[in-house]
Amino acid sequence: MMSNVRPEDMVRITTVDLANAFIEEQVKELRAQIGDKKVLLALSGGVDSSVVAALLIKAVGKQLTCVHVNHGLLRKGEPEQVVEVFRNQMKANLVYVDAVDRFLDKLAGVTDPEAKRKIIGAEFIRVFEEEARKLDGIKFLAQGTIYPDILESDGVKAHHNVGGLPEDLQFELVEPVKLLFKDEVRVVGKALGLPDNMVFRQPFPGPGLGVRCTGAITRDRLEAVRESDAILREEFAKNGLAGKVWQYFTVVPDYRSTGIRDGKRCWDWPVVIRAVNTTDAMTATVEDIPFSLMQHITDRILKEVKGVNRVLYDMTPKPVGTIEWE
Ligand code: XMP
């Protein structure tokens, strides 16, 4: 089994050639470890679990079963992309679980941010456990653990980590990228042929859009977060900011303000834009977005997103404000 310590002389994977060498070696090791047994993977569609999925598909093909849980808190187009890339293009065994109603029902009326996180994490494990019980003969559980997760063992990778499974459902772990840093995982993902918008994706919290729809999550505000986030991402990509800004997203707080639309008063939600730069997420600065682009994004959100009558830009550095609103 691979040690949890990165050897000092391990070469940093910075090129496609180095990535290909890593892939070749891992495929050999995975085949040796797994033999003819079956492997299970919780595939969120984030960089790390996607790279692990692609490596395992290459190494053991249909012996891998990927479970993608759509908890309703993913960004626009993400569940569809997971199905397209892994089931349709890579021909993987993919179980797609539509758990949207289940999560949103559990979260209804819950306002406390930590309680929301706990519900999302616990429900995720429950759904995954139910799917795992339906499958026979699974011996291994693959995880997208990366080296920073080992270094900070209380890391925030709630989404990938299904370590909370019950006693009778314990599998041997397969963690092929656990000695890699994030930038190396991205190079490997690129070499494995994963799409750029999967490989170079900005960080996305495990509880997803749930922490950006503040207070008690409602379906209308959640849709407003998802639609406004999609507009922001599209405009940042078009204007060359996508690869430049570390993290950018929208928040829909749970209070309304008055507005006027088509000559009538309205009482709608605001959308807050957040765009920050950082190296370690411990401190962050606010991106200087061209004013004309801000105006354009504002116009689009007001025109295209239902139930929204105001757009704000969050100018707060970290500290004092955290990056997320909850
Ligand atoms: P904050 O808001 O604490 O965020 O400044 C720092 C970084 O961590 C991400 N984040 C999370 N990631 N589960 C995660 O997987 C979480 O509960 C969570 N909360 C914050 C946040 O997006 C930012 O990149």
Tab-separated table of C-alpha atoms and ligand atoms in Angstrom:
chain	number	residue	atom	x	y	z
A	1	MET	CA	0.000	0.000	0.000
A	2	MET	CA	1.125	3.533	-0.807
A	3	SER	CA	2.546	5.438	2.179
A	4	ASN	CA	0.892	8.642	3.351
A	5	VAL	CA	4.133	10.590	3.158
A	6	ARG	CA	5.251	12.183	-0.062
A	7	PRO	CA	8.904	11.209	-0.684
A	8	GLU	CA	11.171	14.251	-0.693
A	9	ASP	CA	12.590	13.359	-4.110
A	10	MET	CA	9.175	12.861	-5.740
A	11	VAL	CA	9.122	14.873	-8.970
A	12	ARG	CA	6.450	17.556	-9.176
A	13	ILE	CA	4.069	16.685	-12.039
A	14	THR	CA	4.094	19.785	-14.208
A	15	THR	CA	4.023	18.426	-17.772
A	16	VAL	CA	1.903	16.054	-19.846
A	17	ASP	CA	4.888	13.657	-20.120
A	18	LEU	CA	5.283	13.489	-16.360
A	19	ALA	CA	1.515	13.064	-16.014
A	20	ASN	CA	1.524	10.211	-18.527
A	21	ALA	CA	4.317	8.476	-16.618
A	22	PHE	CA	2.316	8.863	-13.389
A	23	ILE	CA	-0.825	7.502	-15.076
A	24	GLU	CA	1.021	4.475	-16.466
A	25	GLU	CA	2.494	3.640	-13.074
A	26	GLN	CA	-0.815	4.134	-11.269
A	27	VAL	CA	-2.710	1.962	-13.740
A	28	LYS	CA	-0.219	-0.854	-13.039
A	29	GLU	CA	-0.495	-0.386	-9.284
A	30	LEU	CA	-4.283	-0.149	-9.325
A	31	ARG	CA	-4.539	-3.369	-11.350
A	32	ALA	CA	-2.189	-5.110	-8.910
A	33	GLN	CA	-4.131	-3.851	-5.876
A	34	ILE	CA	-7.643	-4.453	-7.212
A	35	GLY	CA	-7.184	-7.642	-9.246
A	36	ASP	CA	-10.606	-8.782	-10.421
A	37	LYS	CA	-12.511	-7.221	-7.503
A	38	LYS	CA	-15.024	-4.361	-7.591
A	39	VAL	CA	-14.501	-0.730	-6.604
A	40	LEU	CA	-16.982	1.948	-5.572
A	41	LEU	CA	-16.465	5.711	-5.901
A	42	ALA	CA	-18.544	8.716	-4.857
A	43	LEU	CA	-18.156	10.923	-7.914
A	44	SER	CA	-19.054	14.545	-7.245
A	45	GLY	CA	-17.726	15.847	-10.549
A	46	GLY	CA	-15.068	17.919	-8.763
A	47	VAL	CA	-11.468	17.702	-9.994
A	48	ASP	CA	-10.196	15.124	-7.520
A	49	SER	CA	-12.970	12.530	-7.704
A	50	SER	CA	-13.155	12.980	-11.493
A	51	VAL	CA	-9.434	12.274	-11.896
A	52	VAL	CA	-9.702	9.214	-9.639
A	53	ALA	CA	-12.670	7.997	-11.710
A	54	ALA	CA	-10.790	8.460	-14.988
A	55	LEU	CA	-7.715	6.640	-13.604
A	56	LEU	CA	-9.818	3.727	-12.395
A	57	ILE	CA	-11.772	3.502	-15.641
A	58	LYS	CA	-8.439	3.212	-17.429
A	59	ALA	CA	-7.140	0.618	-14.986
A	60	VAL	CA	-10.159	-1.589	-14.260
A	61	GLY	CA	-13.001	-0.353	-16.506
A	62	LYS	CA	-16.354	-1.840	-15.529
A	63	GLN	CA	-15.071	-3.162	-12.201
A	64	LEU	CA	-15.577	0.420	-11.047
A	65	THR	CA	-19.024	1.705	-10.105
A	66	CYS	CA	-19.330	5.482	-9.732
A	67	VAL	CA	-22.182	6.902	-7.690
A	68	HIS	CA	-23.130	10.499	-8.438
A	69	VAL	CA	-25.486	11.968	-5.860
A	70	ASN	CA	-27.371	15.005	-7.114
A	71	HIS	CA	-28.328	16.730	-3.879
A	72	GLY	CA	-29.809	19.725	-5.648
A	73	LEU	CA	-27.007	22.025	-4.487
A	74	LEU	CA	-24.737	21.633	-7.512
A	75	ARG	CA	-24.062	24.362	-10.064
A	76	LYS	CA	-26.015	24.628	-13.263
A	77	GLY	CA	-25.085	21.873	-15.720
A	78	GLU	CA	-22.867	19.888	-13.335
A	79	PRO	CA	-24.925	16.699	-12.885
A	80	GLU	CA	-25.551	16.597	-16.642
A	81	GLN	CA	-21.834	16.947	-17.326
A	82	VAL	CA	-20.957	14.068	-14.980
A	83	VAL	CA	-23.393	11.807	-16.845
A	84	GLU	CA	-22.172	12.990	-20.248
A	85	VAL	CA	-18.447	12.613	-19.538
A	86	PHE	CA	-18.411	9.450	-17.466
A	87	ARG	CA	-21.383	7.433	-18.700
A	88	ASN	CA	-21.638	8.520	-22.328
A	89	GLN	CA	-18.028	9.293	-23.248
A	90	MET	CA	-15.929	7.129	-20.914
A	91	LYS	CA	-18.501	4.298	-20.794
A	92	ALA	CA	-18.243	3.956	-17.026
A	93	ASN	CA	-20.706	2.198	-14.758
A	94	LEU	CA	-22.414	5.250	-13.319
A	95	VAL	CA	-25.279	5.243	-10.873
A	96	TYR	CA	-26.973	8.646	-10.973
A	97	VAL	CA	-29.059	9.315	-7.891
A	98	ASP	CA	-31.609	12.103	-8.045
A	99	ALA	CA	-31.806	12.968	-4.345
A	100	VAL	CA	-32.869	16.590	-4.826
A	101	ASP	CA	-36.248	16.357	-3.071
A	102	ARG	CA	-34.805	14.295	-0.274
A	103	PHE	CA	-32.115	16.865	0.557
A	104	LEU	CA	-34.342	19.911	0.134
A	105	ASP	CA	-37.075	18.375	2.314
A	106	LYS	CA	-34.527	17.655	5.075
A	107	LEU	CA	-33.147	21.197	4.817
A	108	ALA	CA	-36.532	22.936	4.794
A	109	GLY	CA	-36.753	25.521	7.563
A	110	VAL	CA	-33.171	24.928	8.804
A	111	THR	CA	-31.446	28.292	9.249
A	112	ASP	CA	-28.266	27.537	11.201
A	113	PRO	CA	-25.268	27.233	8.818
A	114	GLU	CA	-23.557	24.453	10.746
A	115	ALA	CA	-26.822	22.515	11.070
A	116	LYS	CA	-27.261	22.841	7.288
A	117	ARG	CA	-23.736	21.500	6.707
A	118	LYS	CA	-24.345	18.575	9.070
A	119	ILE	CA	-27.617	17.642	7.370
A	120	ILE	CA	-26.018	17.760	3.926
A	121	GLY	CA	-23.012	15.661	5.032
A	122	ALA	CA	-25.109	13.085	6.914
A	123	GLU	CA	-27.707	12.760	4.172
A	124	PHE	CA	-24.960	12.329	1.591
A	125	ILE	CA	-23.525	9.386	3.536
A	126	ARG	CA	-27.015	7.889	3.936
A	127	VAL	CA	-27.762	8.070	0.191
A	128	PHE	CA	-24.331	6.668	-0.664
A	129	GLU	CA	-24.775	3.870	1.877
A	130	GLU	CA	-28.138	2.899	0.361
A	131	GLU	CA	-26.576	2.698	-3.087
A	132	ALA	CA	-23.586	0.723	-1.784
A	133	ARG	CA	-25.956	-1.830	-0.184
A	134	LYS	CA	-27.644	-2.417	-3.537
A	135	LEU	CA	-24.350	-3.539	-5.074
A	136	ASP	CA	-22.869	-6.969	-4.547
A	137	GLY	CA	-19.253	-7.890	-4.033
A	138	ILE	CA	-17.671	-4.458	-3.589
A	139	LYS	CA	-14.248	-4.804	-2.009
A	140	PHE	CA	-12.742	-1.333	-2.425
A	141	LEU	CA	-13.788	2.258	-1.869
A	142	ALA	CA	-11.947	4.816	-3.994
A	143	GLN	CA	-11.520	8.363	-2.721
A	144	GLY	CA	-10.187	11.591	-4.185
A	145	THR	CA	-7.987	12.341	-1.200
A	146	ILE	CA	-5.129	14.676	-2.173
A	147	TYR	CA	-1.933	15.551	-0.293
A	148	PRO	CA	-3.231	18.748	1.350
A	149	ASP	CA	-6.102	16.673	2.817
A	150	ILE	CA	-3.524	14.439	4.495
A	151	LEU	CA	-1.468	17.419	5.676
A	152	GLU	CA	-4.559	19.080	7.180
A	153	SER	CA	-6.364	15.949	8.280
A	154	ASP	CA	-9.299	18.004	9.533
A	155	GLY	CA	-9.629	19.379	5.993
A	156	VAL	CA	-12.954	20.469	4.578
A	157	LYS	CA	-13.420	17.773	1.980
A	158	ALA	CA	-16.849	16.835	3.269
A	159	HIS	CA	-18.157	15.887	-0.127
A	160	HIS	CA	-15.690	13.207	-1.146
A	161	ASN	CA	-15.101	11.753	2.219
A	162	VAL	CA	-17.490	8.930	2.848
A	163	GLY	CA	-15.524	7.765	5.879
A	164	GLY	CA	-18.716	7.935	7.958
A	165	LEU	CA	-20.053	4.653	6.572
A	166	PRO	CA	-21.316	2.129	9.172
A	167	GLU	CA	-19.179	-0.709	10.587
A	168	ASP	CA	-20.662	-3.415	8.391
A	169	LEU	CA	-19.901	-1.426	5.271
A	170	GLN	CA	-16.182	-0.920	5.515
A	171	PHE	CA	-14.116	-1.254	2.356
A	172	GLU	CA	-10.425	-1.198	1.644
A	173	LEU	CA	-9.410	2.287	0.477
A	174	VAL	CA	-8.025	3.131	-2.950
A	175	GLU	CA	-6.556	6.642	-3.049
A	176	PRO	CA	-4.422	6.980	-6.183
A	177	VAL	CA	-3.862	10.761	-6.005
A	178	LYS	CA	-3.244	11.061	-2.288
A	179	LEU	CA	0.382	12.148	-2.710
A	180	LEU	CA	-0.423	14.834	-5.288
A	181	PHE	CA	-0.952	18.550	-4.896
A	182	LYS	CA	-3.950	20.174	-6.557
A	183	ASP	CA	-1.990	21.587	-9.517
A	184	GLU	CA	-0.589	18.108	-10.211
A	185	VAL	CA	-4.060	16.534	-10.075
A	186	ARG	CA	-5.129	19.071	-12.708
A	187	VAL	CA	-2.205	18.169	-15.010
A	188	VAL	CA	-3.047	14.471	-14.628
A	189	GLY	CA	-6.730	15.207	-15.337
A	190	LYS	CA	-5.809	17.042	-18.503
A	191	ALA	CA	-3.584	14.141	-19.625
A	192	LEU	CA	-6.490	11.744	-18.974
A	193	GLY	CA	-8.613	13.753	-21.406
A	194	LEU	CA	-11.068	15.303	-18.949
A	195	PRO	CA	-12.704	18.546	-20.155
A	196	ASP	CA	-11.042	21.834	-19.184
A	197	ASN	CA	-14.056	23.109	-17.287
A	198	MET	CA	-13.836	20.056	-15.061
A	199	VAL	CA	-10.049	20.110	-14.654
A	200	PHE	CA	-9.527	23.842	-14.120
A	201	ARG	CA	-12.612	24.389	-12.041
A	202	GLN	CA	-12.519	26.807	-9.104
A	203	PRO	CA	-12.885	25.445	-5.574
A	204	PHE	CA	-16.463	24.536	-4.691
A	205	PRO	CA	-17.525	23.747	-1.115
A	206	GLY	CA	-18.918	20.305	-0.239
A	207	PRO	CA	-22.293	21.757	0.864
A	208	GLY	CA	-22.420	23.453	-2.531
A	209	LEU	CA	-24.909	26.198	-3.246
A	210	GLY	CA	-26.517	25.412	0.124
A	211	VAL	CA	-24.160	27.843	1.880
A	212	ARG	CA	-24.833	30.512	-0.765
A	213	CYS	CA	-28.586	30.433	-0.289
A	214	THR	CA	-28.365	31.862	3.213
A	215	GLY	CA	-30.705	30.930	6.028
A	216	ALA	CA	-33.437	28.391	5.320
A	217	ILE	CA	-33.035	27.132	1.739
A	218	THR	CA	-36.055	27.637	-0.492
A	219	ARG	CA	-36.363	26.357	-4.041
A	220	ASP	CA	-36.960	29.807	-5.520
A	221	ARG	CA	-33.858	31.350	-3.938
A	222	LEU	CA	-31.802	28.259	-4.751
A	223	GLU	CA	-32.756	28.653	-8.415
A	224	ALA	CA	-31.811	32.344	-8.190
A	225	VAL	CA	-28.361	31.367	-6.835
A	226	ARG	CA	-27.890	28.726	-9.547
A	227	GLU	CA	-28.978	30.966	-12.427
A	228	SER	CA	-27.023	34.037	-11.276
A	229	ASP	CA	-23.916	31.892	-10.671
A	230	ALA	CA	-24.207	30.513	-14.218
A	231	ILE	CA	-24.389	34.059	-15.640
A	232	LEU	CA	-21.381	35.181	-13.582
A	233	ARG	CA	-19.336	32.167	-14.679
A	234	GLU	CA	-20.292	32.649	-18.320
A	235	GLU	CA	-19.348	36.343	-18.263
A	236	PHE	CA	-16.071	35.732	-16.395
A	237	ALA	CA	-15.135	33.059	-18.946
A	238	LYS	CA	-15.996	35.341	-21.886
A	239	ASN	CA	-14.003	38.226	-20.419
A	240	GLY	CA	-10.821	36.336	-19.528
A	241	LEU	CA	-11.387	36.395	-15.762
A	242	ALA	CA	-12.190	32.711	-15.274
A	243	GLY	CA	-8.581	31.553	-15.047
A	244	LYS	CA	-7.468	34.710	-13.250
A	245	VAL	CA	-9.817	35.004	-10.291
A	246	TRP	CA	-9.432	32.296	-7.639
A	247	GLN	CA	-13.072	31.964	-6.623
A	248	TYR	CA	-16.203	33.763	-7.778
A	249	PHE	CA	-19.859	33.080	-7.146
A	250	THR	CA	-23.154	34.622	-6.161
A	251	VAL	CA	-25.089	34.595	-2.918
A	252	VAL	CA	-28.807	35.143	-2.398
A	253	PRO	CA	-29.509	36.313	1.152
A	254	ASP	CA	-32.835	35.565	2.786
A	255	TYR	CA	-34.269	39.068	2.861
A	256	ARG	CA	-36.124	41.125	0.305
A	257	SER	CA	-36.148	44.765	-0.681
A	258	THR	CA	-38.523	46.884	-2.687
A	259	GLY	CA	-38.089	47.532	-6.375
A	260	ILE	CA	-40.088	48.639	-9.363
A	261	ARG	CA	-40.646	46.492	-12.430
A	262	ASP	CA	-42.981	47.220	-15.362
A	263	GLY	CA	-44.415	50.169	-13.450
A	264	LYS	CA	-45.324	48.035	-10.436
A	265	ARG	CA	-43.701	47.712	-7.038
A	266	CYS	CA	-41.957	44.417	-6.397
A	267	TRP	CA	-40.585	42.838	-3.234
A	268	ASP	CA	-37.713	40.605	-4.318
A	269	TRP	CA	-34.326	39.108	-3.422
A	270	PRO	CA	-30.895	40.677	-3.927
A	271	VAL	CA	-28.011	38.837	-5.618
A	272	VAL	CA	-24.560	39.434	-4.122
A	273	ILE	CA	-21.493	38.904	-6.306
A	274	ARG	CA	-18.303	37.663	-4.606
A	275	ALA	CA	-14.972	37.445	-6.490
A	276	VAL	CA	-11.779	36.920	-4.517
A	277	ASN	CA	-8.123	36.115	-4.905
A	278	THR	CA	-6.062	34.164	-2.430
A	279	THR	CA	-3.262	31.639	-2.254
A	280	ASP	CA	-4.363	29.586	0.743
A	281	ALA	CA	-7.989	30.682	1.425
A	282	MET	CA	-6.876	31.956	4.864
A	283	THR	CA	-6.819	35.551	3.645
A	284	ALA	CA	-8.352	36.942	0.473
A	285	THR	CA	-8.511	40.157	-1.515
A	286	VAL	CA	-11.352	41.393	-3.674
A	287	GLU	CA	-10.956	41.328	-7.459
A	288	ASP	CA	-11.037	44.669	-9.259
A	289	ILE	CA	-13.694	43.933	-11.899
A	290	PRO	CA	-14.100	46.477	-14.731
A	291	PHE	CA	-17.128	48.654	-14.014
A	292	SER	CA	-18.637	48.106	-17.471
A	293	LEU	CA	-18.523	44.327	-16.948
A	294	MET	CA	-20.199	44.725	-13.555
A	295	GLN	CA	-22.943	46.735	-15.233
A	296	HIS	CA	-23.402	44.104	-17.923
A	297	ILE	CA	-23.573	41.247	-15.395
A	298	THR	CA	-26.039	43.269	-13.305
A	299	ASP	CA	-28.270	43.875	-16.337
A	300	ARG	CA	-28.265	40.208	-17.237
A	301	ILE	CA	-29.069	39.039	-13.705
A	302	LEU	CA	-31.931	41.541	-13.385
A	303	LYS	CA	-33.322	40.509	-16.751
A	304	GLU	CA	-32.799	36.733	-16.597
A	305	VAL	CA	-33.094	35.666	-12.961
A	306	LYS	CA	-36.570	35.321	-11.523
A	307	GLY	CA	-37.431	36.993	-8.224
A	308	VAL	CA	-34.372	39.280	-8.125
A	309	ASN	CA	-34.521	43.087	-8.114
A	310	ARG	CA	-31.094	44.193	-6.881
A	311	VAL	CA	-27.430	43.264	-7.522
A	312	LEU	CA	-24.611	44.078	-5.076
A	313	TYR	CA	-20.825	43.591	-5.134
A	314	ASP	CA	-19.230	42.352	-1.929
A	315	MET	CA	-16.128	44.518	-1.377
A	316	THR	CA	-15.048	42.777	1.852
A	317	PRO	CA	-11.552	41.283	2.112
A	318	LYS	CA	-10.849	38.252	4.338
A	319	PRO	CA	-10.411	39.074	7.151
A	320	VAL	CA	-12.891	40.427	8.171
A	321	GLY	CA	-15.384	38.656	5.900
A	322	THR	CA	-14.971	34.961	5.157
A	323	ILE	CA	-15.059	33.970	1.478
A	324	GLU	CA	-18.428	32.213	1.778
A	325	TRP	CA	-21.353	33.964	3.421
A	326	GLU	CA	-22.142	31.061	5.732
B	1	XMP	P1	-14.246	30.658	4.045
B	1	XMP	O1	-15.684	30.971	3.782
B	1	XMP	O2	-14.053	29.947	5.367
B	1	XMP	O3	-13.808	29.633	2.919
B	1	XMP	O4	-13.371	31.873	3.919
B	1	XMP	C1	-12.496	29.224	2.644
B	1	XMP	C2	-12.556	28.184	1.503
B	1	XMP	O5	-13.200	26.986	1.968
B	1	XMP	C3	-14.361	26.714	1.191
B	1	XMP	N1	-15.390	26.230	2.119
B	1	XMP	C4	-15.785	24.952	2.216
B	1	XMP	N2	-15.397	23.848	1.531
B	1	XMP	N3	-16.917	22.546	2.792
B	1	XMP	C5	-15.984	22.649	1.824
B	1	XMP	O6	-15.673	21.636	1.196
B	1	XMP	C6	-17.359	23.602	3.526
B	1	XMP	O7	-18.205	23.481	4.403
B	1	XMP	C7	-16.751	24.870	3.201
B	1	XMP	N4	-16.928	26.115	3.712
B	1	XMP	C8	-16.069	26.943	3.024
B	1	XMP	C9	-14.737	28.042	0.550
B	1	XMP	O8	-15.486	27.851	-0.655
B	1	XMP	C10	-13.386	28.671	0.313
B	1	XMP	O9	-12.773	28.173	-0.868
